[in-house]
């Protein structure tokens, strides 16, 4: 099965300067600036509905849960949150247009995901090194859903105080239940459904979102973190392309 992978997660995008004067900040900027810095913990590689390959994180940490709730409360008039954004993930690639996963290909992909995800929990030191440091957010007005083409990308720094609280059990269970679906006998119906092919992400689509830029893969003082996560993603990508070329 042919996949188109996005290199965008490993690339930086120029952004307008941050607004440092609290008096000039908008309501959304104030909410972001008041959110504590936190971490996302890589959990597993996962095949989502329609076939996209993603990196799922263990769950939203409390600081981001609170930020999402504050935005929903203060910024009234926003459309309801999509189901796909209620659990943290990075979309890495999508099935090419005109292609559809077969049951055999899904089984093969699930095996690759399981084997390559084992590196995320190899040791406590590696696990800590893989944490994604979330210390800023980008308000994005995009021209395509993959964020390759942006009309505006406005970056806002978060509070430098680090939130030490772990991801809540309910959040972890939410992600686990979603990921476990991929191993159900009938999941192929969802994984092969129409939609979410490559052009869904790269084609013209105007919208606005709040995202975290993964370009630097910052993780505080741990020097291992910068190259390690991109290297594991690249290894996963290369294996998928080698073993499922068509």
mmCIF file of C-alpha atoms in Angstrom:
data_model
loop_
_atom_site.group_PDB
_atom_site.id
_atom_site.type_symbol
_atom_site.label_atom_id
_atom_site.label_comp_id
_atom_site.label_asym_id
_atom_site.label_seq_id
_atom_site.Cartn_x
_atom_site.Cartn_y
_atom_site.Cartn_z
ATOM 1 C CA UNK A 1 0.000 0.000 0.000
ATOM 2 C CA UNK A 2 1.461 3.336 -1.022
ATOM 3 C CA UNK A 3 1.631 6.028 1.645
ATOM 4 C CA UNK A 4 2.511 9.672 1.393
ATOM 5 C CA UNK A 5 4.447 10.770 4.453
ATOM 6 C CA UNK A 6 4.725 14.317 5.684
ATOM 7 C CA UNK A 7 8.168 15.664 6.494
ATOM 8 C CA UNK A 8 6.508 18.761 7.917
ATOM 9 C CA UNK A 9 6.776 17.523 11.505
ATOM 10 C CA UNK A 10 10.547 17.785 11.144
ATOM 11 C CA UNK A 11 10.607 21.196 9.501
ATOM 12 C CA UNK A 12 10.304 24.708 10.873
ATOM 13 C CA UNK A 13 7.982 27.408 9.558
ATOM 14 C CA UNK A 14 8.621 31.101 9.846
ATOM 15 C CA UNK A 15 6.141 32.759 12.206
ATOM 16 C CA UNK A 16 5.293 36.346 13.118
ATOM 17 C CA UNK A 17 6.954 37.643 16.285
ATOM 18 C CA UNK A 18 5.234 36.908 19.582
ATOM 19 C CA UNK A 19 3.347 39.649 21.391
ATOM 20 C CA UNK A 20 5.271 40.216 24.642
ATOM 21 C CA UNK A 21 3.210 43.093 26.047
ATOM 22 C CA UNK A 22 0.388 41.537 28.146
ATOM 23 C CA UNK A 23 -1.728 44.661 27.597
ATOM 24 C CA UNK A 24 -1.770 44.080 23.852
ATOM 25 C CA UNK A 25 -2.630 40.396 23.921
ATOM 26 C CA UNK A 26 -5.934 39.061 22.679
ATOM 27 C CA UNK A 27 -8.125 36.820 24.832
ATOM 28 C CA UNK A 28 -6.749 33.687 23.167
ATOM 29 C CA UNK A 29 -3.167 34.875 23.595
ATOM 30 C CA UNK A 30 -3.769 35.464 27.294
ATOM 31 C CA UNK A 31 -5.179 31.971 27.731
ATOM 32 C CA UNK A 32 -2.207 30.379 25.990
ATOM 33 C CA UNK A 33 0.312 32.532 27.873
ATOM 34 C CA UNK A 34 -1.308 31.476 31.159
ATOM 35 C CA UNK A 35 -1.052 27.764 30.364
ATOM 36 C CA UNK A 36 1.821 25.963 32.078
ATOM 37 C CA UNK A 37 4.494 24.250 30.004
ATOM 38 C CA UNK A 38 3.984 20.474 29.917
ATOM 39 C CA UNK A 39 4.927 17.301 28.070
ATOM 40 C CA UNK A 40 3.291 14.940 25.611
ATOM 41 C CA UNK A 41 4.429 11.337 25.947
ATOM 42 C CA UNK A 42 4.694 9.274 22.714
ATOM 43 C CA UNK A 43 2.588 6.147 23.125
ATOM 44 C CA UNK A 44 2.152 4.158 19.896
ATOM 45 C CA UNK A 45 2.096 4.317 16.123
ATOM 46 C CA UNK A 46 -1.486 3.746 15.027
ATOM 47 C CA UNK A 47 -3.658 3.307 11.903
ATOM 48 C CA UNK A 48 -6.657 5.636 12.152
ATOM 49 C CA UNK A 49 -9.970 5.618 10.283
ATOM 50 C CA UNK A 50 -9.434 5.883 6.542
ATOM 51 C CA UNK A 51 -5.871 4.610 6.839
ATOM 52 C CA UNK A 52 -3.711 7.571 7.988
ATOM 53 C CA UNK A 53 -0.694 6.621 10.069
ATOM 54 C CA UNK A 54 -0.312 8.566 13.286
ATOM 55 C CA UNK A 55 1.823 8.888 16.362
ATOM 56 C CA UNK A 56 -0.565 8.772 19.315
ATOM 57 C CA UNK A 57 0.436 10.292 22.644
ATOM 58 C CA UNK A 58 -0.567 8.876 26.014
ATOM 59 C CA UNK A 59 -3.183 11.584 26.589
ATOM 60 C CA UNK A 60 -3.548 15.324 27.116
ATOM 61 C CA UNK A 61 -1.751 16.471 30.292
ATOM 62 C CA UNK A 62 -3.814 18.486 32.798
ATOM 63 C CA UNK A 63 -2.410 21.827 31.626
ATOM 64 C CA UNK A 64 -3.688 21.267 28.089
ATOM 65 C CA UNK A 65 -7.014 19.884 29.311
ATOM 66 C CA UNK A 66 -7.499 23.113 31.250
ATOM 67 C CA UNK A 67 -6.452 25.239 28.267
ATOM 68 C CA UNK A 68 -8.928 23.498 25.968
ATOM 69 C CA UNK A 69 -11.718 23.979 28.510
ATOM 70 C CA UNK A 70 -10.843 27.657 28.965
ATOM 71 C CA UNK A 71 -10.870 28.278 25.218
ATOM 72 C CA UNK A 72 -14.264 26.594 24.868
ATOM 73 C CA UNK A 73 -15.626 28.704 27.722
ATOM 74 C CA UNK A 74 -14.178 32.094 26.776
ATOM 75 C CA UNK A 75 -14.077 31.933 22.980
ATOM 76 C CA UNK A 76 -17.768 31.348 22.415
ATOM 77 C CA UNK A 77 -19.071 30.698 18.943
ATOM 78 C CA UNK A 78 -16.404 28.168 18.046
ATOM 79 C CA UNK A 79 -17.711 25.000 16.367
ATOM 80 C CA UNK A 80 -17.744 21.827 18.478
ATOM 81 C CA UNK A 81 -14.402 20.084 18.760
ATOM 82 C CA UNK A 82 -13.928 17.306 16.220
ATOM 83 C CA UNK A 83 -13.672 13.794 17.628
ATOM 84 C CA UNK A 84 -10.201 13.408 16.134
ATOM 85 C CA UNK A 85 -8.790 16.304 18.144
ATOM 86 C CA UNK A 86 -10.039 15.001 21.483
ATOM 87 C CA UNK A 87 -6.985 12.775 21.763
ATOM 88 C CA UNK A 88 -3.421 13.973 21.056
ATOM 89 C CA UNK A 89 -1.690 12.703 17.951
ATOM 90 C CA UNK A 90 0.535 13.660 15.050
ATOM 91 C CA UNK A 91 -0.549 12.519 11.584
ATOM 92 C CA UNK A 92 2.515 11.180 9.780
ATOM 93 C CA UNK A 93 1.188 9.969 6.449
ATOM 94 C CA UNK A 94 -1.899 8.988 4.493
ATOM 95 C CA UNK A 95 -2.956 6.421 1.909
ATOM 96 C CA UNK A 96 -2.485 7.698 -1.623
ATOM 97 C CA UNK A 97 -5.562 8.823 -3.522
ATOM 98 C CA UNK A 98 -7.346 5.980 -5.289
ATOM 99 C CA UNK A 99 -5.925 3.344 -2.942
ATOM 100 C CA UNK A 100 -7.618 1.359 -0.184
ATOM 101 C CA UNK A 101 -6.168 -0.798 2.575
ATOM 102 C CA UNK A 102 -6.849 -4.525 2.340
ATOM 103 C CA UNK A 103 -7.372 -6.653 5.470
ATOM 104 C CA UNK A 104 -3.948 -8.201 4.916
ATOM 105 C CA UNK A 105 -2.275 -4.801 4.650
ATOM 106 C CA UNK A 106 -3.956 -3.606 7.830
ATOM 107 C CA UNK A 107 -2.718 -6.691 9.677
ATOM 108 C CA UNK A 108 0.786 -6.031 8.380
ATOM 109 C CA UNK A 109 0.615 -2.347 9.360
ATOM 110 C CA UNK A 110 -0.654 -3.214 12.838
ATOM 111 C CA UNK A 111 2.312 -5.529 13.291
ATOM 112 C CA UNK A 112 4.749 -2.811 12.197
ATOM 113 C CA UNK A 113 3.060 -0.305 14.523
ATOM 114 C CA UNK A 114 3.272 -2.711 17.457
ATOM 115 C CA UNK A 115 6.915 -3.594 16.874
ATOM 116 C CA UNK A 116 8.137 -0.049 16.229
ATOM 117 C CA UNK A 117 6.151 1.352 19.175
ATOM 118 C CA UNK A 118 8.071 -0.894 21.563
ATOM 119 C CA UNK A 119 10.934 1.627 21.448
ATOM 120 C CA UNK A 120 8.769 4.210 23.237
ATOM 121 C CA UNK A 121 8.915 2.242 26.496
ATOM 122 C CA UNK A 122 12.281 0.540 26.086
ATOM 123 C CA UNK A 123 13.727 2.069 29.266
ATOM 124 C CA UNK A 124 12.727 4.841 31.650
ATOM 125 C CA UNK A 125 15.606 6.940 30.357
ATOM 126 C CA UNK A 126 14.481 6.576 26.756
ATOM 127 C CA UNK A 127 10.876 7.211 27.729
ATOM 128 C CA UNK A 128 11.858 10.456 29.426
ATOM 129 C CA UNK A 129 14.033 11.456 26.487
ATOM 130 C CA UNK A 130 11.124 11.023 24.067
ATOM 131 C CA UNK A 131 8.814 13.460 25.847
ATOM 132 C CA UNK A 132 7.662 16.321 23.632
ATOM 133 C CA UNK A 133 8.163 19.628 25.417
ATOM 134 C CA UNK A 134 5.034 21.775 24.892
ATOM 135 C CA UNK A 135 6.047 25.323 25.779
ATOM 136 C CA UNK A 136 4.243 27.273 23.052
ATOM 137 C CA UNK A 137 1.289 27.060 20.702
ATOM 138 C CA UNK A 138 0.647 28.359 17.201
ATOM 139 C CA UNK A 139 -2.599 29.987 16.114
ATOM 140 C CA UNK A 140 -2.752 28.895 12.494
ATOM 141 C CA UNK A 141 -4.867 30.038 9.562
ATOM 142 C CA UNK A 142 -4.099 27.276 7.094
ATOM 143 C CA UNK A 143 -4.553 26.715 3.385
ATOM 144 C CA UNK A 144 -4.324 22.920 3.668
ATOM 145 C CA UNK A 145 -4.967 20.572 6.589
ATOM 146 C CA UNK A 146 -1.390 19.261 6.707
ATOM 147 C CA UNK A 147 -0.248 22.793 7.609
ATOM 148 C CA UNK A 148 2.281 22.768 4.775
ATOM 149 C CA UNK A 149 0.739 25.976 3.436
ATOM 150 C CA UNK A 150 -0.201 28.645 5.938
ATOM 151 C CA UNK A 151 -1.724 32.060 5.530
ATOM 152 C CA UNK A 152 -0.872 33.044 9.117
ATOM 153 C CA UNK A 153 1.105 31.280 11.854
ATOM 154 C CA UNK A 154 1.161 33.245 15.106
ATOM 155 C CA UNK A 155 3.228 31.682 17.881
ATOM 156 C CA UNK A 156 2.481 32.335 21.555
ATOM 157 C CA UNK A 157 4.774 31.240 24.402
ATOM 158 C CA UNK A 158 3.250 29.464 27.380
ATOM 159 C CA UNK A 159 4.010 30.043 31.055
ATOM 160 C CA UNK A 160 7.547 28.783 31.710
ATOM 161 C CA UNK A 161 6.444 27.047 34.911
ATOM 162 C CA UNK A 162 6.374 23.312 34.208
ATOM 163 C CA UNK A 163 3.215 21.411 35.185
ATOM 164 C CA UNK A 164 4.489 18.237 36.929
ATOM 165 C CA UNK A 165 1.115 16.487 37.035
ATOM 166 C CA UNK A 166 0.848 13.187 35.142
ATOM 167 C CA UNK A 167 -1.751 12.479 32.486
ATOM 168 C CA UNK A 168 -5.027 11.543 34.177
ATOM 169 C CA UNK A 169 -6.053 7.891 34.130
ATOM 170 C CA UNK A 170 -9.254 8.783 32.250
ATOM 171 C CA UNK A 171 -7.188 10.433 29.509
ATOM 172 C CA UNK A 172 -4.897 7.438 29.218
ATOM 173 C CA UNK A 173 -7.862 5.092 29.041
ATOM 174 C CA UNK A 174 -9.456 7.203 26.307
ATOM 175 C CA UNK A 175 -6.369 6.848 24.090
ATOM 176 C CA UNK A 176 -5.925 3.170 24.935
ATOM 177 C CA UNK A 177 -9.519 2.364 23.980
ATOM 178 C CA UNK A 178 -9.097 4.133 20.618
ATOM 179 C CA UNK A 179 -5.828 2.373 19.841
ATOM 180 C CA UNK A 180 -7.159 -1.038 20.831
ATOM 181 C CA UNK A 181 -9.874 -0.750 18.174
ATOM 182 C CA UNK A 182 -7.225 -1.318 15.487
ATOM 183 C CA UNK A 183 -6.874 -4.931 16.635
ATOM 184 C CA UNK A 184 -10.592 -5.757 16.505
ATOM 185 C CA UNK A 185 -11.658 -8.157 13.767
ATOM 186 C CA UNK A 186 -13.966 -5.607 12.135
ATOM 187 C CA UNK A 187 -11.594 -2.613 12.255
ATOM 188 C CA UNK A 188 -10.691 -3.011 8.581
ATOM 189 C CA UNK A 189 -14.106 -1.523 7.718
ATOM 190 C CA UNK A 190 -13.098 1.714 9.471
ATOM 191 C CA UNK A 191 -9.462 1.689 8.336
ATOM 192 C CA UNK A 192 -10.417 1.268 4.673
ATOM 193 C CA UNK A 193 -13.345 3.679 4.600
ATOM 194 C CA UNK A 194 -13.460 6.532 2.091
ATOM 195 C CA UNK A 195 -11.911 9.853 3.039
ATOM 196 C CA UNK A 196 -8.706 10.954 4.734
ATOM 197 C CA UNK A 197 -6.558 10.097 1.730
ATOM 198 C CA UNK A 198 -3.457 12.145 0.896
ATOM 199 C CA UNK A 199 -5.362 14.911 -0.898
ATOM 200 C CA UNK A 200 -7.540 15.437 2.184
ATOM 201 C CA UNK A 201 -4.439 16.783 3.899
ATOM 202 C CA UNK A 202 -2.578 18.377 0.981
ATOM 203 C CA UNK A 203 -5.497 19.747 -1.056
ATOM 204 C CA UNK A 204 -6.912 23.246 -0.718
ATOM 205 C CA UNK A 205 -8.822 23.734 2.533
ATOM 206 C CA UNK A 206 -9.033 26.954 4.498
ATOM 207 C CA UNK A 207 -9.443 26.770 8.249
ATOM 208 C CA UNK A 208 -8.105 27.845 11.615
ATOM 209 C CA UNK A 209 -6.620 25.751 14.385
ATOM 210 C CA UNK A 210 -4.422 25.834 17.452
ATOM 211 C CA UNK A 211 -1.412 23.557 17.149
ATOM 212 C CA UNK A 212 1.940 22.818 18.700
ATOM 213 C CA UNK A 213 4.869 22.998 16.302
ATOM 214 C CA UNK A 214 6.922 19.814 16.510
ATOM 215 C CA UNK A 215 9.819 21.194 14.481
ATOM 216 C CA UNK A 216 12.361 21.503 17.266
ATOM 217 C CA UNK A 217 11.171 18.518 19.325
ATOM 218 C CA UNK A 218 12.196 20.440 22.432
ATOM 219 C CA UNK A 219 12.365 18.445 25.648
ATOM 220 C CA UNK A 220 14.093 20.636 28.146
ATOM 221 C CA UNK A 221 17.640 19.831 29.212
ATOM 222 C CA UNK A 222 17.752 16.237 27.962
ATOM 223 C CA UNK A 223 20.021 16.284 24.909
ATOM 224 C CA UNK A 224 18.886 12.819 23.794
ATOM 225 C CA UNK A 225 15.389 14.005 22.979
ATOM 226 C CA UNK A 226 16.219 16.215 20.005
ATOM 227 C CA UNK A 227 17.358 13.442 17.619
ATOM 228 C CA UNK A 228 15.661 10.417 19.157
ATOM 229 C CA UNK A 229 11.979 10.909 18.345
ATOM 230 C CA UNK A 230 12.555 12.067 14.737
ATOM 231 C CA UNK A 231 14.847 9.059 14.272
ATOM 232 C CA UNK A 232 12.154 6.633 15.479
ATOM 233 C CA UNK A 233 9.567 8.262 13.222
ATOM 234 C CA UNK A 234 11.951 8.035 10.255
ATOM 235 C CA UNK A 235 12.614 4.355 11.021
ATOM 236 C CA UNK A 236 8.884 3.657 11.146
ATOM 237 C CA UNK A 237 8.286 5.549 7.882
ATOM 238 C CA UNK A 238 11.106 3.738 6.078
ATOM 239 C CA UNK A 239 9.867 0.343 7.194
ATOM 240 C CA UNK A 240 6.300 1.038 6.018
ATOM 241 C CA UNK A 241 7.526 2.253 2.643
ATOM 242 C CA UNK A 242 9.824 -0.761 2.240
ATOM 243 C CA UNK A 243 7.374 -3.463 3.311
ATOM 244 C CA UNK A 244 4.220 -1.939 1.782
ATOM 245 C CA UNK A 245 5.469 -0.134 -1.346
ATOM 246 C CA UNK A 246 2.293 -0.538 -3.423
#
